Amino acid sequence: MAGDGKTSIWWNGKLVPFADAKTHVLSHCLHYGTGVFEGIRAYETPKGVAVFRLQEHVDRLFFSAKAYRIPMPVTPKQVFDGCREVIRANDLRACYIRPLAFLGHGPLGVFPKNVPTEVVIAAYPWGAYLGEGSLEKGIRTTISSWTRLHHASFPTAAKGSGQYLNSTLAVREAREKGFEEAILLDRNGNVAEGSGENLFLVVKGRLVTPGIDSSILPGITRDSVIQIAKAFGIETEVRSVSRGELYGADELFFTGTAAEVTPIREVDGYVIGEGRRGPVTEKLQTAFFRTVKGEDPAREAWLARV
Ligand SMILES: Cc1ncc(COP(=O)(O)O)c(C=O)c1O
C-alpha cells in the first residue's frame, strides 16, 4: 500500500496522515513480534459499503490481545467504529482493513514492562489474494516442509504478529517452488491449514475440516462457510485429517478473509478431483459472495454498514 498524500491511518482513536503514521525502530513489536492483528474485508452491497463480520473480527482482536497479555488502550467499540471511519475517511469502496495492536517504544527487555500499546487501523483496496483467476480456476499447493507452530508453544487461536514468521517461511518456500500456497501439517503429521487460510475437504458430499487441536486459527470465513453449508443441508465434520486423505478428496478449498473461498486443484502433483473448481466448492463460493455482497437477506446481520 502506498500513501497518495490523502490516505489516513487511524491511530489510537484519531486519524493521522499516512506519512505521519510512523513508529520508532526500538518498538518492542519490531524486535519480538509482540503484536496482534486482524484482516477484515468490506464489500460493496446494494445498501452501500459494508464490513463482513466486523464484530467477530473485533472480538478476535481483543481475544488475541488477552492471550498475549497486551493491554488495550482503546475499547472494542472504538475499534469497531474506527474500522468504518477509516474506510469513510479514505473514500474506499470494497477494501481490506488491517487493525494492529502492537507494543511500541519503551524498554526493550523481553518482559514488556511499561511499554505502551499502539492501536492502528489501515484500509486499502485488495483484489484476489492468491492471484488473478484463482477463485475460478483454483490454485496449486504444496505440503510445506515447515510444521505449523504448535498450540503448546503459542496460543494458536490468537492472531499474533510473531506467529506469522511460521507462515512467511511456508509461503515463501511454496512460491519459490512454483506453487501458489503452502499446506502446513501439525506436529502430529495431520493437516493443519494454509499459511493464511483454513482448509476444507469435500468427501462424498460432506465437508471435513481440521479442528483447533490441529493448531489452526479458527477462521471467521471457516465459520461462515460451515454455517452457509449447513443451510444447504451440507454437514461439516471437524476432525483430524491425515495428509493422505487430501489426495483422495473429491474437492479441496481454502477459506480466509484474504483468500475468500479459493478452490485447490493440485497438491504436490496430485490432481484433486477433476483438477478444477468442483461443484460443492462452487456452490459454497457463490453463496459466500452473495452473502458478503449483501445479496442474501437471511445474513444481513453479518454486515456492518460503513
Ligand atoms: C493462519 C491463518 N489461518 C486461517 C485464516 C483465516 O481466518 P479468517 O477466515 O478469520 O480470515 C487466517 C487469516 O486470517 C490465517 O492467517
XYZ file of N, CA, C and O and ligand atoms in Angstrom, residues 38-39 57 60 148 159 164 167 193-198 217-222 255-258, ligand 1:
112
model
N -5.686 -8.111 12.824
C -6.834 -8.695 12.130
C -6.722 -8.396 10.642
O -6.040 -7.448 10.229
N -7.389 -9.201 9.866
C -7.563 -8.942 8.437
C -9.057 -9.015 8.196
O -9.703 -10.004 8.561
N -14.480 -10.033 14.120
C -13.056 -9.696 13.968
C -12.569 -8.851 15.150
O -11.454 -9.050 15.645
N -12.140 -11.109 18.050
C -10.918 -11.936 17.965
C -9.674 -11.089 18.249
O -8.727 -11.572 18.876
N 3.343 -26.496 11.099
C 2.563 -25.395 11.688
C 2.930 -25.281 13.167
O 3.024 -26.293 13.872
N -4.285 -14.331 16.829
C -3.607 -13.877 15.618
C -2.461 -12.971 16.046
O -2.579 -11.740 16.048
N 3.456 -15.230 12.614
C 3.480 -15.220 11.149
C 4.867 -15.427 10.551
O 5.002 -15.545 9.329
N 4.274 -18.708 9.035
C 3.530 -18.616 7.774
C 4.410 -18.071 6.650
O 4.315 -18.515 5.502
N -3.443 -26.222 8.181
C -4.077 -25.160 7.377
C -3.066 -24.579 6.408
O -1.913 -25.014 6.360
N -3.499 -23.598 5.632
C -2.587 -22.871 4.746
C -1.830 -21.815 5.536
O -2.044 -21.657 6.740
N -0.943 -21.082 4.871
C -0.161 -20.080 5.607
C -1.062 -18.942 6.107
O -0.710 -18.268 7.062
N -2.201 -18.750 5.453
C -3.129 -17.710 5.892
C -4.564 -18.084 5.594
O -5.406 -17.220 5.359
N -4.852 -19.383 5.590
C -6.202 -19.859 5.241
C -6.502 -21.146 5.996
O -5.605 -21.915 6.305
N -7.781 -21.401 6.222
C -8.225 -22.720 6.681
C -8.510 -23.597 5.473
O -8.699 -23.101 4.366
N -5.775 -21.504 13.195
C -6.501 -20.300 13.593
C -7.965 -20.557 13.211
O -8.243 -20.829 12.037
N -8.874 -20.551 14.185
C -10.280 -20.793 13.818
C -10.829 -19.588 13.053
O -11.187 -18.574 13.643
N -10.883 -19.718 11.766
C -11.190 -18.582 10.903
C -12.651 -18.188 10.930
O -13.551 -19.012 11.122
N -12.871 -16.914 10.701
C -14.232 -16.380 10.645
C -14.874 -16.769 9.311
O -16.066 -17.048 9.248
N -14.076 -16.864 8.260
C -14.605 -17.344 6.972
C -14.951 -18.827 7.091
O -15.965 -19.285 6.551
N -14.116 -19.575 7.782
C -14.376 -21.014 8.024
C -15.729 -21.186 8.698
O -16.563 -21.980 8.267
N -10.337 -21.318 2.881
C -11.162 -20.166 3.258
C -10.307 -19.185 4.054
O -9.418 -19.591 4.809
N -10.599 -17.920 3.894
C -9.906 -16.887 4.670
C -10.403 -15.529 4.217
O -10.933 -15.404 3.104
N -10.217 -14.545 5.064
C -10.650 -13.196 4.686
C -9.955 -12.763 3.409
O -10.586 -12.230 2.498
N -8.650 -12.981 3.344
C -7.901 -12.579 2.154
C -8.233 -13.514 0.985
O -8.548 -13.067 -0.115
C -3.061 -18.767 9.686
C -4.435 -18.398 9.275
N -5.387 -19.335 9.242
C -6.638 -19.053 8.870
C -7.009 -17.777 8.491
C -8.428 -17.492 8.079
O -9.073 -16.730 9.060
P -10.250 -15.733 8.696
O -11.231 -16.507 7.900
O -10.788 -15.305 10.005
O -9.656 -14.627 7.909
C -6.049 -16.765 8.507
C -6.406 -15.389 8.136
O -6.717 -14.598 8.994
C -4.745 -17.064 8.908
O -3.803 -16.138 8.925
